[in-house]
PDB file of C-alpha atoms in Angstrom:
ATOM      1  CA  UNK A 203     151.915   4.281  77.132  1.00  0.00           C
ATOM      2  CA  UNK A 204     151.749   6.526  80.029  1.00  0.00           C
ATOM      3  CA  UNK A 205     153.629   9.523  78.156  1.00  0.00           C
ATOM      4  CA  UNK A 206     151.426  12.148  77.455  1.00  0.00           C
ATOM      5  CA  UNK A 207     151.457  15.864  76.725  1.00  0.00           C
ATOM      6  CA  UNK A 208     154.740  17.861  74.945  1.00  0.00           C
ATOM      7  CA  UNK A 209     156.895  14.300  75.847  1.00  0.00           C
ATOM      8  CA  UNK A 210     155.175  12.864  73.215  1.00  0.00           C
ATOM      9  CA  UNK A 211     156.463  14.496  70.967  1.00  0.00           C
ATOM     10  CA  UNK A 212     160.194  14.559  72.254  1.00  0.00           C
ATOM     11  CA  UNK A 213     160.457  10.735  71.421  1.00  0.00           C
ATOM     12  CA  UNK A 214     162.178  10.108  74.534  1.00  0.00           C
ATOM     13  CA  UNK A 215     160.073   8.321  77.465  1.00  0.00           C
ATOM     14  CA  UNK A 216     163.411   8.159  79.566  1.00  0.00           C
ATOM     15  CA  UNK A 217     163.601  12.081  79.553  1.00  0.00           C
ATOM     16  CA  UNK A 218     159.866  12.707  80.359  1.00  0.00           C
ATOM     17  CA  UNK A 219     160.376  10.501  83.252  1.00  0.00           C
ATOM     18  CA  UNK A 220     163.402  12.213  84.821  1.00  0.00           C
ATOM     19  CA  UNK A 221     161.754  15.311  84.299  1.00  0.00           C
ATOM     20  CA  UNK A 222     158.465  14.642  86.210  1.00  0.00           C
ATOM     21  CA  UNK A 223     160.676  12.428  89.042  1.00  0.00           C
ATOM     22  CA  UNK A 224     162.326  15.856  89.418  1.00  0.00           C
ATOM     23  CA  UNK A 225     159.306  17.755  89.613  1.00  0.00           C
ATOM     24  CA  UNK A 226     157.764  15.736  92.218  1.00  0.00           C
ATOM     25  CA  UNK A 227     160.681  15.486  94.356  1.00  0.00           C
ATOM     26  CA  UNK A 228     160.965  19.349  94.140  1.00  0.00           C
ATOM     27  CA  UNK A 229     157.443  19.491  95.347  1.00  0.00           C
ATOM     28  CA  UNK A 230     157.951  17.262  98.365  1.00  0.00           C
ATOM     29  CA  UNK A 231     161.403  18.886  99.003  1.00  0.00           C
ATOM     30  CA  UNK A 232     159.271  22.522  98.922  1.00  0.00           C
ATOM     31  CA  UNK A 233     156.528  21.113 101.181  1.00  0.00           C
ATOM     32  CA  UNK A 234     159.207  19.780 103.633  1.00  0.00           C
ATOM     33  CA  UNK A 235     160.914  23.445 103.745  1.00  0.00           C
ATOM     34  CA  UNK A 236     157.388  25.149 103.977  1.00  0.00           C
ATOM     35  CA  UNK A 237     156.942  22.818 107.322  1.00  0.00           C
ATOM     36  CA  UNK A 238     160.484  23.436 108.614  1.00  0.00           C
ATOM     37  CA  UNK A 239     159.680  27.289 108.345  1.00  0.00           C
ATOM     38  CA  UNK A 240     156.546  26.989 109.901  1.00  0.00           C
ATOM     39  CA  UNK A 241     157.966  24.904 112.853  1.00  0.00           C
ATOM     40  CA  UNK A 242     161.040  27.169 113.372  1.00  0.00           C
ATOM     41  CA  UNK A 243     158.751  30.439 113.530  1.00  0.00           C
ATOM     42  CA  UNK A 244     156.722  28.549 115.930  1.00  0.00           C
ATOM     43  CA  UNK A 245     159.376  27.584 118.236  1.00  0.00           C
ATOM     44  CA  UNK A 246     161.083  31.113 118.197  1.00  0.00           C
ATOM     45  CA  UNK A 247     157.377  33.009 118.605  1.00  0.00           C
ATOM     46  CA  UNK A 248     155.478  30.827 120.992  1.00  0.00           C
ATOM     47  CA  UNK A 249     158.475  29.672 123.735  1.00  0.00           C
ATOM     48  CA  UNK A 250     159.560  33.328 123.626  1.00  0.00           C
ATOM     49  CA  UNK A 251     163.054  31.914 123.669  1.00  0.00           C
ATOM     50  CA  UNK A 252     165.823  33.396 121.574  1.00  0.00           C
ATOM     51  CA  UNK A 253     166.667  32.099 118.118  1.00  0.00           C
ATOM     52  CA  UNK A 254     168.746  28.181 118.230  1.00  0.00           C
ATOM     53  CA  UNK A 255     172.036  28.165 117.564  1.00  0.00           C
ATOM     54  CA  UNK A 256     172.992  28.645 113.966  1.00  0.00           C
ATOM     55  CA  UNK A 257     175.137  25.470 114.097  1.00  0.00           C
ATOM     56  CA  UNK A 258     172.188  23.460 115.147  1.00  0.00           C
ATOM     57  CA  UNK A 259     169.639  25.641 112.237  1.00  0.00           C
ATOM     58  CA  UNK A 260     172.259  24.250 109.700  1.00  0.00           C
ATOM     59  CA  UNK A 261     172.284  20.783 110.832  1.00  0.00           C
ATOM     60  CA  UNK A 262     168.858  20.425 110.526  1.00  0.00           C
ATOM     61  CA  UNK A 263     168.478  21.905 107.199  1.00  0.00           C
ATOM     62  CA  UNK A 264     171.291  19.417 106.049  1.00  0.00           C
ATOM     63  CA  UNK A 265     169.331  16.612 107.402  1.00  0.00           C
ATOM     64  CA  UNK A 266     166.141  17.916 105.479  1.00  0.00           C
ATOM     65  CA  UNK A 267     168.024  18.359 102.113  1.00  0.00           C
ATOM     66  CA  UNK A 268     169.946  15.023 102.342  1.00  0.00           C
ATOM     67  CA  UNK A 269     166.946  12.961 100.671  1.00  0.00           C
ATOM     68  CA  UNK A 270     166.233  15.217  98.118  1.00  0.00           C
ATOM     69  CA  UNK A 271     170.339  15.515  97.316  1.00  0.00           C
ATOM     70  CA  UNK A 272     170.486  11.658  97.143  1.00  0.00           C
ATOM     71  CA  UNK A 273     167.490  11.448  94.904  1.00  0.00           C
ATOM     72  CA  UNK A 274     168.995  13.975  92.461  1.00  0.00           C
ATOM     73  CA  UNK A 275     172.283  12.347  92.672  1.00  0.00           C
ATOM     74  CA  UNK A 276     170.860   8.494  91.832  1.00  0.00           C
ATOM     75  CA  UNK A 277     168.436   9.095  89.638  1.00  0.00           C
ATOM     76  CA  UNK A 278     170.966   9.828  86.513  1.00  0.00           C
ATOM     77  CA  UNK A 279     172.750   6.234  87.315  1.00  0.00           C
ATOM     78  CA  UNK A 280     169.306   4.509  88.043  1.00  0.00           C
ATOM     79  CA  UNK A 281     168.951   1.443  85.238  1.00  0.00           C
ATOM     80  CA  UNK A 282     165.220   1.520  84.580  1.00  0.00           C
ATOM     81  CA  UNK A 283     164.426   0.759  81.356  1.00  0.00           C
ATOM     82  CA  UNK A 284     161.394   2.484  79.650  1.00  0.00           C
ATOM     83  CA  UNK A 285     160.240   0.803  76.159  1.00  0.00           C
ATOM     84  CA  UNK A 286     158.890   3.421  73.978  1.00  0.00           C
TER      85      UNK A 286
END
């Protein structure tokens, strides 16, 4: 049985799995955002260029957010069955 901690008392392994999947996706997303912010700062500071155009920054942010948005949208409709 892979369910542990407080999830044992809720009686819903699928709820716990969904919460853990959201947590893991969130952690991965935050790591990517930290990397993006660091690269942006490096770009502006090291090359002594002006800031990139707002359109380019927004396109990069949308591209970075797409995998996380897809994960959160697809998960509720997945047909994974967990036996308790």
